[in-house]
mmCIF file of C-alpha atoms in Angstrom:
data_model
loop_
_atom_site.group_PDB
_atom_site.id
_atom_site.type_symbol
_atom_site.label_atom_id
_atom_site.label_comp_id
_atom_site.label_asym_id
_atom_site.label_seq_id
_atom_site.Cartn_x
_atom_site.Cartn_y
_atom_site.Cartn_z
ATOM 1 C CA MET R 1 1.258 -31.540 0.502
ATOM 2 C CA TYR R 2 -1.329 -28.783 0.334
ATOM 3 C CA ASN R 3 -4.056 -31.128 1.582
ATOM 4 C CA ASN R 4 -2.325 -31.423 4.941
ATOM 5 C CA VAL R 5 -1.460 -27.767 5.589
ATOM 6 C CA LYS R 6 -2.644 -26.452 8.949
ATOM 7 C CA ILE R 7 -4.016 -22.954 8.276
ATOM 8 C CA GLU R 8 -3.815 -20.645 11.260
ATOM 9 C CA LYS R 9 -5.141 -17.158 11.904
ATOM 10 C CA GLY R 10 -1.640 -16.217 13.074
ATOM 11 C CA PHE R 11 -0.470 -16.385 9.456
ATOM 12 C CA TYR R 12 -1.966 -12.895 9.063
ATOM 13 C CA ASP R 13 0.128 -11.488 11.920
ATOM 14 C CA LEU R 14 3.643 -12.721 11.145
ATOM 15 C CA SER R 15 6.240 -9.952 11.116
ATOM 16 C CA GLY R 16 7.716 -9.369 7.670
ATOM 17 C CA LYS R 17 5.431 -11.919 5.972
ATOM 18 C CA THR R 18 2.095 -11.686 4.235
ATOM 19 C CA PHE R 19 -0.544 -14.393 4.601
ATOM 20 C CA SER R 20 0.355 -15.751 1.155
ATOM 21 C CA GLN R 21 4.056 -15.818 2.019
ATOM 22 C CA ALA R 22 3.297 -17.646 5.265
ATOM 23 C CA LEU R 23 1.297 -20.239 3.331
ATOM 24 C CA GLU R 24 4.065 -20.560 0.755
ATOM 25 C CA ALA R 25 6.599 -21.177 3.535
ATOM 26 C CA VAL R 26 4.707 -24.251 4.751
ATOM 27 C CA ASP R 27 3.688 -25.363 1.247
ATOM 28 C CA PRO R 28 6.465 -24.363 -1.205
ATOM 29 C CA SER R 29 5.531 -24.408 -4.891
ATOM 30 C CA GLU R 30 8.924 -25.885 -5.714
ATOM 31 C CA ASN R 31 7.921 -29.158 -4.027
ATOM 32 C CA TYR R 32 5.408 -29.974 -6.768
ATOM 33 C CA THR R 33 6.148 -31.772 -9.998
ATOM 34 C CA ASP R 34 2.597 -31.473 -11.294
ATOM 35 C CA GLU R 35 2.603 -28.493 -13.678
ATOM 36 C CA ALA R 36 -0.766 -27.081 -12.573
ATOM 37 C CA LEU R 37 0.065 -27.272 -8.866
ATOM 38 C CA ARG R 38 3.506 -25.747 -9.409
ATOM 39 C CA LYS R 39 2.088 -22.775 -11.334
ATOM 40 C CA ALA R 40 -0.539 -22.137 -8.656
ATOM 41 C CA ASP R 41 0.575 -20.362 -5.499
ATOM 42 C CA ALA R 42 -0.042 -21.713 -2.007
ATOM 43 C CA PHE R 43 -3.304 -19.768 -1.604
ATOM 44 C CA GLU R 44 -4.668 -21.079 -4.899
ATOM 45 C CA ARG R 45 -3.794 -24.618 -3.844
ATOM 46 C CA GLN R 46 -5.831 -24.116 -0.670
ATOM 47 C CA LEU R 47 -8.795 -23.029 -2.785
ATOM 48 C CA LYS R 48 -8.395 -26.292 -4.672
ATOM 49 C CA ARG R 49 -8.163 -28.222 -1.407
ATOM 50 C CA PHE R 50 -11.515 -26.899 -0.212
ATOM 51 C CA ASP R 51 -13.003 -27.001 -3.716
ATOM 52 C CA ILE R 52 -13.716 -23.261 -3.744
ATOM 53 C CA LYS R 53 -14.210 -21.998 -7.292
ATOM 54 C CA VAL R 54 -13.849 -18.217 -7.416
ATOM 55 C CA ARG R 55 -14.407 -17.579 -11.129
ATOM 56 C CA GLY R 56 -16.100 -18.986 -14.212
ATOM 57 C CA VAL R 57 -19.607 -20.243 -14.881
ATOM 58 C CA ASN R 58 -19.358 -22.670 -11.970
ATOM 59 C CA ALA R 59 -18.161 -20.110 -9.425
ATOM 60 C CA ASP R 60 -19.236 -20.892 -5.876
ATOM 61 C CA LYS R 61 -21.152 -18.633 -3.525
ATOM 62 C CA VAL R 62 -19.617 -16.618 -0.709
ATOM 63 C CA ASP R 63 -20.731 -19.069 1.969
ATOM 64 C CA LYS R 64 -18.502 -21.774 0.441
ATOM 65 C CA PHE R 65 -15.591 -20.170 2.301
ATOM 66 C CA PHE R 66 -17.342 -20.799 5.600
ATOM 67 C CA GLN R 67 -17.776 -24.540 5.279
ATOM 68 C CA THR R 68 -14.977 -25.110 7.837
ATOM 69 C CA ALA R 69 -13.037 -22.977 10.325
ATOM 70 C CA GLU R 70 -9.887 -23.388 8.227
ATOM 71 C CA SER R 71 -11.462 -22.462 4.902
ATOM 72 C CA ALA R 72 -12.964 -19.344 6.546
ATOM 73 C CA LEU R 73 -9.395 -18.157 7.185
ATOM 74 C CA LEU R 74 -8.907 -17.956 3.401
ATOM 75 C CA PHE R 75 -11.692 -15.396 2.989
ATOM 76 C CA PRO R 76 -9.730 -12.278 4.087
ATOM 77 C CA GLU R 77 -7.021 -13.091 1.542
ATOM 78 C CA PHE R 78 -9.680 -13.523 -1.158
ATOM 79 C CA VAL R 79 -11.027 -10.045 -0.294
ATOM 80 C CA ARG R 80 -7.524 -8.556 -0.222
ATOM 81 C CA ARG R 81 -6.620 -9.979 -3.622
ATOM 82 C CA ALA R 82 -9.821 -8.706 -5.221
ATOM 83 C CA VAL R 83 -9.270 -5.170 -3.875
ATOM 84 C CA GLU R 84 -5.591 -5.308 -4.897
ATOM 85 C CA SER R 85 -6.619 -6.313 -8.407
ATOM 86 C CA GLY R 86 -8.743 -3.175 -8.623
ATOM 87 C CA LEU R 87 -5.879 -1.035 -7.336
ATOM 88 C CA ASN R 88 -3.683 -2.318 -10.153
ATOM 89 C CA SER R 89 -6.247 -1.610 -12.870
ATOM 90 C CA GLY R 90 -5.700 2.142 -13.139
ATOM 91 C CA CYS R 91 -2.935 4.248 -14.605
ATOM 92 C CA LEU R 92 -0.502 3.973 -11.661
ATOM 93 C CA ASN R 93 1.367 1.061 -13.251
ATOM 94 C CA LYS R 94 1.869 3.149 -16.390
ATOM 95 C CA ILE R 95 3.423 6.158 -14.663
ATOM 96 C CA THR R 96 5.533 4.668 -11.865
ATOM 97 C CA ALA R 97 9.122 3.632 -12.483
ATOM 98 C CA ALA R 98 9.432 1.585 -9.291
ATOM 99 C CA VAL R 99 7.443 0.483 -6.262
ATOM 100 C CA SER R 100 9.090 0.403 -2.831
ATOM 101 C CA VAL R 101 7.706 -1.081 0.380
ATOM 102 C CA THR R 102 8.347 0.249 3.870
ATOM 103 C CA ASP R 103 7.172 -0.635 7.358
ATOM 104 C CA GLY R 104 7.196 3.012 8.472
ATOM 105 C CA ILE R 105 4.596 5.745 8.257
ATOM 106 C CA ASP R 106 6.947 7.875 6.186
ATOM 107 C CA CYS R 107 10.005 7.360 4.027
ATOM 108 C CA ARG R 108 12.751 9.305 2.286
ATOM 109 C CA GLY R 109 12.909 8.632 -1.425
ATOM 110 C CA ILE R 110 16.044 8.970 -3.507
ATOM 111 C CA VAL R 111 16.623 11.979 -5.734
ATOM 112 C CA LEU R 112 18.899 12.080 -8.782
ATOM 113 C CA THR R 113 20.479 15.506 -9.324
ATOM 114 C CA ASP R 114 22.745 16.297 -12.265
ATOM 115 C CA GLY R 115 25.225 19.143 -12.386
ATOM 116 C CA THR R 116 25.117 21.918 -14.930
ATOM 117 C CA GLN R 117 27.344 20.046 -17.381
ATOM 118 C CA LYS R 118 25.395 17.965 -19.885
ATOM 119 C CA TYR R 119 25.952 14.241 -20.357
ATOM 120 C CA SER R 120 27.157 14.940 -23.893
ATOM 121 C CA ALA R 121 30.099 16.962 -22.560
ATOM 122 C CA THR R 122 33.453 15.230 -22.944
ATOM 123 C CA THR R 123 36.127 15.209 -20.263
ATOM 124 C CA ALA R 124 39.744 15.998 -20.932
ATOM 125 C CA VAL R 125 42.406 13.557 -19.779
ATOM 126 C CA GLY R 126 43.209 14.200 -16.140
ATOM 127 C CA ALA R 127 40.184 16.452 -15.589
ATOM 128 C CA ALA R 128 37.428 15.725 -13.094
ATOM 129 C CA LEU R 129 34.316 14.036 -14.410
ATOM 130 C CA PRO R 130 31.014 15.914 -14.121
ATOM 131 C CA GLU R 131 28.974 14.766 -11.154
ATOM 132 C CA SER R 132 25.505 13.290 -10.708
ATOM 133 C CA SER R 133 24.331 12.991 -7.120
ATOM 134 C CA ILE R 134 21.911 10.429 -5.702
ATOM 135 C CA THR R 135 20.698 11.649 -2.333
ATOM 136 C CA LEU R 136 17.761 11.232 0.007
ATOM 137 C CA SER R 137 14.815 13.569 -0.413
ATOM 138 C CA ALA R 138 15.056 16.691 1.747
ATOM 139 C CA GLU R 139 11.804 15.948 3.559
ATOM 140 C CA PRO R 140 10.255 12.634 4.603
ATOM 141 C CA ILE R 141 7.482 11.488 2.301
ATOM 142 C CA ALA R 142 4.349 10.871 4.336
ATOM 143 C CA LEU R 143 2.401 7.754 3.482
ATOM 144 C CA GLU R 144 -1.274 8.629 3.356
ATOM 145 C CA LYS R 145 -3.947 6.053 4.157
ATOM 146 C CA TYR R 146 -6.600 5.295 1.556
ATOM 147 C CA GLY R 147 -9.356 2.925 2.561
ATOM 148 C CA ARG R 148 -13.015 2.063 2.858
ATOM 149 C CA LEU R 149 -15.252 0.356 5.368
ATOM 150 C CA ILE R 150 -17.066 -2.321 3.402
ATOM 151 C CA ASN R 151 -20.490 -2.839 4.916
ATOM 152 C CA ALA R 152 -21.623 -6.186 3.532
ATOM 153 C CA PRO R 153 -23.619 -8.197 6.093
ATOM 154 C CA TYR R 154 -23.081 -11.903 5.661
ATOM 155 C CA GLU R 155 -26.776 -12.626 5.267
ATOM 156 C CA ALA R 156 -26.897 -10.171 2.376
ATOM 157 C CA VAL R 157 -23.943 -11.622 0.461
ATOM 158 C CA ARG R 158 -23.730 -15.284 1.479
ATOM 159 C CA GLN R 159 -25.668 -16.444 -1.597
ATOM 160 C CA GLN R 160 -23.813 -14.170 -4.020
ATOM 161 C CA ARG R 161 -21.466 -15.789 -6.508
ATOM 162 C CA LEU R 162 -17.818 -15.244 -5.686
ATOM 163 C CA ASP R 163 -16.984 -13.808 -9.105
ATOM 164 C CA VAL R 164 -19.745 -11.199 -8.721
ATOM 165 C CA PHE R 165 -18.645 -10.352 -5.161
ATOM 166 C CA ALA R 166 -15.034 -10.084 -6.369
ATOM 167 C CA ALA R 167 -16.152 -7.688 -9.130
ATOM 168 C CA ALA R 168 -17.670 -5.387 -6.480
ATOM 169 C CA LEU R 169 -14.459 -5.557 -4.436
ATOM 170 C CA ARG R 170 -12.368 -4.785 -7.525
ATOM 171 C CA ALA R 171 -14.544 -1.730 -8.092
ATOM 172 C CA VAL R 172 -13.693 -0.555 -4.558
ATOM 173 C CA GLY R 173 -9.993 -1.057 -5.332
ATOM 174 C CA ALA R 174 -10.274 0.758 -8.666
ATOM 175 C CA LYS R 175 -11.922 3.767 -7.009
ATOM 176 C CA LEU R 176 -9.201 3.850 -4.364
ATOM 177 C CA ALA R 177 -6.660 3.785 -7.205
ATOM 178 C CA LYS R 178 -8.301 6.883 -8.719
ATOM 179 C CA ALA R 179 -7.919 8.654 -5.369
ATOM 180 C CA ILE R 180 -4.273 7.595 -5.118
ATOM 181 C CA GLU R 181 -3.644 8.912 -8.639
ATOM 182 C CA GLY R 182 -4.343 12.368 -7.231
ATOM 183 C CA ALA R 183 -1.295 12.128 -4.948
ATOM 184 C CA ALA R 184 0.851 10.905 -7.840
ATOM 185 C CA VAL R 185 -0.266 13.790 -10.049
ATOM 186 C CA GLU R 186 0.394 16.282 -7.240
ATOM 187 C CA ALA R 187 3.951 14.968 -6.779
ATOM 188 C CA LEU R 188 4.642 15.156 -10.513
ATOM 189 C CA THR R 189 3.132 18.624 -10.880
ATOM 190 C CA GLU R 190 5.079 20.072 -7.949
ATOM 191 C CA SER R 191 8.413 18.610 -9.057
ATOM 192 C CA GLY R 192 8.126 18.959 -12.815
ATOM 193 C CA GLY R 193 9.643 21.826 -14.770
ATOM 194 C CA SER R 194 6.985 24.245 -15.976
ATOM 195 C CA VAL R 195 6.579 24.911 -19.695
ATOM 196 C CA ALA R 196 4.280 27.747 -20.861
ATOM 197 C CA GLY R 197 1.981 26.687 -23.656
ATOM 198 C CA GLY R 198 1.467 30.170 -25.029
ATOM 199 C CA GLY R 199 -1.066 30.216 -27.845
ATOM 200 C CA THR R 200 -3.487 27.652 -29.198
ATOM 201 C CA PHE R 201 -3.144 24.119 -27.930
ATOM 202 C CA ASN R 202 -2.633 22.052 -31.069
ATOM 203 C CA TYR R 203 -0.479 19.209 -32.320
ATOM 204 C CA ALA R 204 2.431 21.550 -33.017
ATOM 205 C CA ALA R 205 2.371 22.740 -29.396
ATOM 206 C CA LEU R 206 2.290 19.138 -28.174
ATOM 207 C CA ALA R 207 5.197 18.153 -30.412
ATOM 208 C CA ALA R 208 7.157 21.206 -29.260
ATOM 209 C CA PHE R 209 6.548 20.106 -25.662
ATOM 210 C CA TRP R 210 7.957 16.679 -26.515
ATOM 211 C CA GLY R 211 10.990 18.461 -27.927
ATOM 212 C CA LYS R 212 11.688 20.079 -24.534
ATOM 213 C CA PHE R 213 12.968 16.755 -23.218
ATOM 214 C CA ASP R 214 16.669 16.353 -23.890
ATOM 215 C CA SER R 215 18.304 14.125 -21.267
ATOM 216 C CA CYS R 216 15.175 11.975 -20.872
ATOM 217 C CA ASP R 217 12.490 10.670 -23.217
ATOM 218 C CA MET R 218 8.876 11.824 -22.962
ATOM 219 C CA ASN R 219 7.252 8.425 -23.380
ATOM 220 C CA VAL R 220 4.044 9.209 -21.445
ATOM 221 C CA ILE R 221 1.557 12.076 -21.776
ATOM 222 C CA LEU R 222 -0.556 12.235 -18.614
ATOM 223 C CA CYS R 223 -3.665 14.374 -18.990
ATOM 224 C CA SER R 224 -7.322 14.737 -18.072
ATOM 225 C CA PRO R 225 -10.088 13.051 -20.098
ATOM 226 C CA ALA R 226 -11.103 16.437 -21.576
ATOM 227 C CA THR R 227 -7.545 17.200 -22.688
ATOM 228 C CA ALA R 228 -7.129 13.688 -24.068
ATOM 229 C CA ALA R 229 -10.248 14.242 -26.167
ATOM 230 C CA LYS R 230 -8.701 17.420 -27.605
ATOM 231 C CA ILE R 231 -5.483 15.590 -28.443
ATOM 232 C CA LEU R 232 -7.313 12.741 -30.133
ATOM 233 C CA ALA R 233 -9.200 15.283 -32.262
ATOM 234 C CA PHE R 234 -5.968 16.646 -33.797
ATOM 235 C CA ASP R 235 -5.756 15.765 -37.496
ATOM 236 C CA GLU R 236 -2.199 14.516 -37.001
ATOM 237 C CA MET R 237 -3.489 11.893 -34.561
ATOM 238 C CA ASN R 238 -4.794 9.930 -37.528
ATOM 239 C CA LYS R 239 -1.329 8.421 -37.459
ATOM 240 C CA THR R 240 -1.637 7.162 -33.899
ATOM 241 C CA VAL R 241 -0.796 3.604 -33.065
ATOM 242 C CA THR R 242 -3.141 1.593 -30.879
ATOM 243 C CA THR R 243 -1.334 -1.293 -29.212
ATOM 244 C CA GLY R 244 -2.832 -4.703 -28.562
ATOM 245 C CA GLY R 245 -3.809 -3.599 -25.058
ATOM 246 C CA GLY R 246 -5.774 -0.630 -26.371
ATOM 247 C CA ASN R 247 -3.088 1.907 -25.460
ATOM 248 C CA ILE R 248 -2.918 4.969 -27.705
ATOM 249 C CA VAL R 249 0.540 6.122 -28.764
ATOM 250 C CA THR R 250 1.250 9.422 -30.531
ATOM 251 C CA PRO R 251 3.219 9.528 -33.793
ATOM 252 C CA PHE R 252 6.298 10.583 -31.793
ATOM 253 C CA GLY R 253 5.991 7.564 -29.485
ATOM 254 C CA ALA R 254 4.414 8.893 -26.272
ATOM 255 C CA GLU R 255 1.553 6.910 -24.776
ATOM 256 C CA ILE R 256 -1.512 8.920 -23.763
ATOM 257 C CA VAL R 257 -2.494 8.062 -20.178
ATOM 258 C CA VAL R 258 -5.708 9.561 -18.838
ATOM 259 C CA SER R 259 -6.447 10.527 -15.233
ATOM 260 C CA PRO R 260 -9.261 12.747 -13.916
ATOM 261 C CA ALA R 261 -6.778 13.922 -11.261
ATOM 262 C CA VAL R 262 -4.930 16.054 -13.837
ATOM 263 C CA ASP R 263 -6.134 19.644 -14.237
ATOM 264 C CA ASP R 264 -7.636 20.425 -17.644
ATOM 265 C CA LYS R 265 -5.097 23.248 -17.967
ATOM 266 C CA ASN R 266 -2.082 20.961 -17.581
ATOM 267 C CA VAL R 267 -0.404 18.270 -19.638
ATOM 268 C CA ILE R 268 2.230 16.262 -17.768
ATOM 269 C CA GLY R 269 5.007 14.750 -19.827
ATOM 270 C CA LEU R 270 7.229 12.171 -18.190
ATOM 271 C CA ASP R 271 9.810 9.509 -18.746
ATOM 272 C CA LYS R 272 8.088 6.619 -17.005
ATOM 273 C CA THR R 273 11.376 4.733 -16.603
ATOM 274 C CA CYS R 274 12.861 7.195 -14.104
ATOM 275 C CA ALA R 275 10.289 9.794 -13.055
ATOM 276 C CA LEU R 276 8.197 8.504 -10.177
ATOM 277 C CA GLU R 277 8.604 6.120 -7.253
ATOM 278 C CA MET R 278 5.532 4.785 -5.494
ATOM 279 C CA ILE R 279 6.132 3.938 -1.834
ATOM 280 C CA ARG R 280 3.701 1.551 -0.177
ATOM 281 C CA GLY R 281 3.331 0.662 3.460
ATOM 282 C CA GLY R 282 2.901 -3.025 2.661
ATOM 283 C CA GLU R 283 0.047 -4.660 0.795
ATOM 284 C CA VAL R 284 -3.644 -3.902 1.162
ATOM 285 C CA SER R 285 -4.646 -4.480 4.783
ATOM 286 C CA VAL R 286 -7.928 -6.179 5.599
ATOM 287 C CA ASP R 287 -9.921 -6.512 8.792
ATOM 288 C CA VAL R 288 -9.267 -10.207 9.366
ATOM 289 C CA ASP R 289 -11.329 -10.624 12.551
ATOM 290 C CA LYS R 290 -14.472 -9.127 11.052
ATOM 291 C CA LEU R 291 -14.111 -10.962 7.764
ATOM 292 C CA ILE R 292 -13.810 -14.391 9.337
ATOM 293 C CA SER R 293 -16.753 -13.528 11.597
ATOM 294 C CA LYS R 294 -18.865 -13.059 8.482
ATOM 295 C CA LEU R 295 -18.696 -9.295 7.954
ATOM 296 C CA SER R 296 -21.023 -8.678 10.900
ATOM 297 C CA ASP R 297 -20.238 -4.985 11.360
ATOM 298 C CA GLY R 298 -18.420 -4.165 8.140
ATOM 299 C CA ALA R 299 -14.733 -4.657 7.433
ATOM 300 C CA ALA R 300 -12.036 -2.138 6.609
ATOM 301 C CA VAL R 301 -9.660 -2.384 3.669
ATOM 302 C CA ALA R 302 -6.839 0.142 3.415
ATOM 303 C CA VAL R 303 -3.458 0.851 1.886
ATOM 304 C CA ASN R 304 -0.768 3.425 2.763
ATOM 305 C CA VAL R 305 0.875 5.125 -0.223
ATOM 306 C CA GLY R 306 3.245 8.003 -0.952
ATOM 307 C CA PHE R 307 5.155 9.247 -4.017
ATOM 308 C CA SER R 308 8.630 10.574 -4.701
ATOM 309 C CA VAL R 309 9.990 12.059 -7.926
ATOM 310 C CA ILE R 310 13.320 10.384 -8.690
ATOM 311 C CA SER R 311 14.615 12.668 -11.439
ATOM 312 C CA ALA R 312 13.149 16.132 -11.942
ATOM 313 C CA ASP R 313 14.504 16.130 -15.512
ATOM 314 C CA ALA R 314 12.114 13.303 -16.298
ATOM 315 C CA VAL R 315 8.991 15.404 -15.638
ATOM 316 C CA LYS R 316 7.700 18.569 -17.315
ATOM 317 C CA VAL R 317 4.320 20.273 -17.049
ATOM 318 C CA LEU R 318 2.811 22.090 -20.026
ATOM 319 C CA THR R 319 0.284 24.804 -19.220
ATOM 320 C CA ILE R 320 -2.301 25.041 -21.985
ATOM 321 C CA ALA R 321 -4.882 27.671 -22.845
#
């Protein structure tokens, strides 16, 4: 049972396992018949064990983690999860088709290349079928490190509520996500087919851009905040559909996704189901030693990320006036 789990610092250093996976291995969720305990993961059960409330009106203070040596070992994972939550709050989830994980500092993504013959072409009996090739990218994709040193002396934060402290950590993660978006936009821009906008940027030009996609669907419009404002001002956008999550969809079905990383002169159209692969060098890393020693000299949080375009046909870049 979770009350008897021996938490060890070595759980953070196991090869091929995260701290949460190491906890789950010694306290499997499948062993519980109680619905609440089964739905919680092993880390959340340890929070329950030490009566650490991380959210809500009764949220504890930071120093609740340091009531025992074992409960202090949960603090780095709390920090990691809060930063990770911020990383997942941006637009990356809306523009990536898949997320891969590697242990290396670089990786070769896969590239789908179609021949000149269209998919609609039929093949005569006995003739060779047209080919589509799935190969490794020509060059290794370097995983760049994005991180921050969080300088939060224990004496300054020990009396802060955990939900407030987590909100600050999520903000760090969200800002890192904005930086990572820049690499995603660069990969899309470099690999996408260029489409000249020509004259005035209006709804007709945007619809014509959508019409340039034949073998893939343009289901995402990725643009800067300034360009998004122009699009939303088009009279035809009165027919937009706002989903329950607040997402804005054009009349022809493409969701508008905003990122400051996109140049005001570009609109990136993509098929989010097959355009971009995000490659991560594991989960967010945290400075375990400094965190369990009460943030004495600041603690680093970092993540390694790279991007690979899977199918060039799934990305086009419209240059606007």
